């Protein structure tokens, strides 16, 4: 069995350790004897919609989002839409998450049209949400570090990734964090999010492997270190006002 990952815009969209998510996916697959190939694709390069099982799209500053938004308005956006329609999974963090929605409206400057594959809309405000986040999903907990001025609201076709217990999440009002639609996961959790949330990493691996290999039951890994890191981050988030 093999896995193909594309890291999108690594030069423009990879802040707060987001590139560690690619490493986590690669290692958790390799520990299960799954051969992994990781490629990158940035603005101006050509995305092959047939190749990748999984795309990672990290966070970035508004400047990077303008450049990436322009690239997504080109053939690469159509290719990514086609890949997603063909069953590729996606993890998008913060700025990448925002650009998979309908649009991202920065505090200043023009609105950036999104890819529209996630039914979410984002507008930036003067308030910046910064700090450790803790949220719950189906009995599991999600930890991460958020740093965004964008407020994201979900439309009916998207469901929240998790419910916030400590921190702000999508908009600081409706207690939702992130979004899920088909095999796309968006989240505001930087950190990197996957090393400290092994359940999320394995969910993405399962979705990605399904594309060319069908249903896969991943072998259980020894996640004591990951769980200890998760619990430490959860304690910090709980200490947050
Ligand atoms: N520029 C966007 C915001 O501030 C995304 C930031 C990020 O990716 N951390 O909301």
Coordinates of C-alpha atoms in Angstrom, one line a residue, residues 132-144 161-167 169 175-178 187 189 197 199 230 234 237-238:
X132 CA -4.4 27.5 23.1
X133 CA -7.6 26.0 22.1
X134 CA -9.5 22.9 23.4
X135 CA -12.5 21.4 21.7
X136 CA -14.5 18.2 21.7
X137 CA -15.6 15.9 18.9
X138 CA -17.6 12.6 19.5
X139 CA -15.9 11.9 22.8
X140 CA -12.4 12.9 21.6
X141 CA -10.7 16.2 22.4
X142 CA -8.9 18.5 19.9
X143 CA -6.0 20.7 21.0
X144 CA -4.2 23.4 19.1
X161 CA -15.1 19.7 13.2
X162 CA -15.5 20.2 17.0
X163 CA -17.2 22.1 19.7
X164 CA -15.0 24.6 21.6
X165 CA -14.7 24.3 25.4
X166 CA -11.7 26.6 25.9
X167 CA -10.6 29.3 23.4
X169 CA -12.5 28.6 17.3
X175 CA -18.5 27.7 19.9
X176 CA -17.7 25.8 16.7
X177 CA -14.2 25.0 15.7
X178 CA -13.2 24.1 12.1
X187 CA -9.3 23.9 11.4
X189 CA -5.6 24.7 15.1
X197 CA -4.1 14.8 17.9
X199 CA -6.9 10.5 16.1
X230 CA -2.1 16.3 23.9
X234 CA -5.2 20.6 27.1
X237 CA -6.0 25.5 27.3
X238 CA -8.0 24.8 30.4

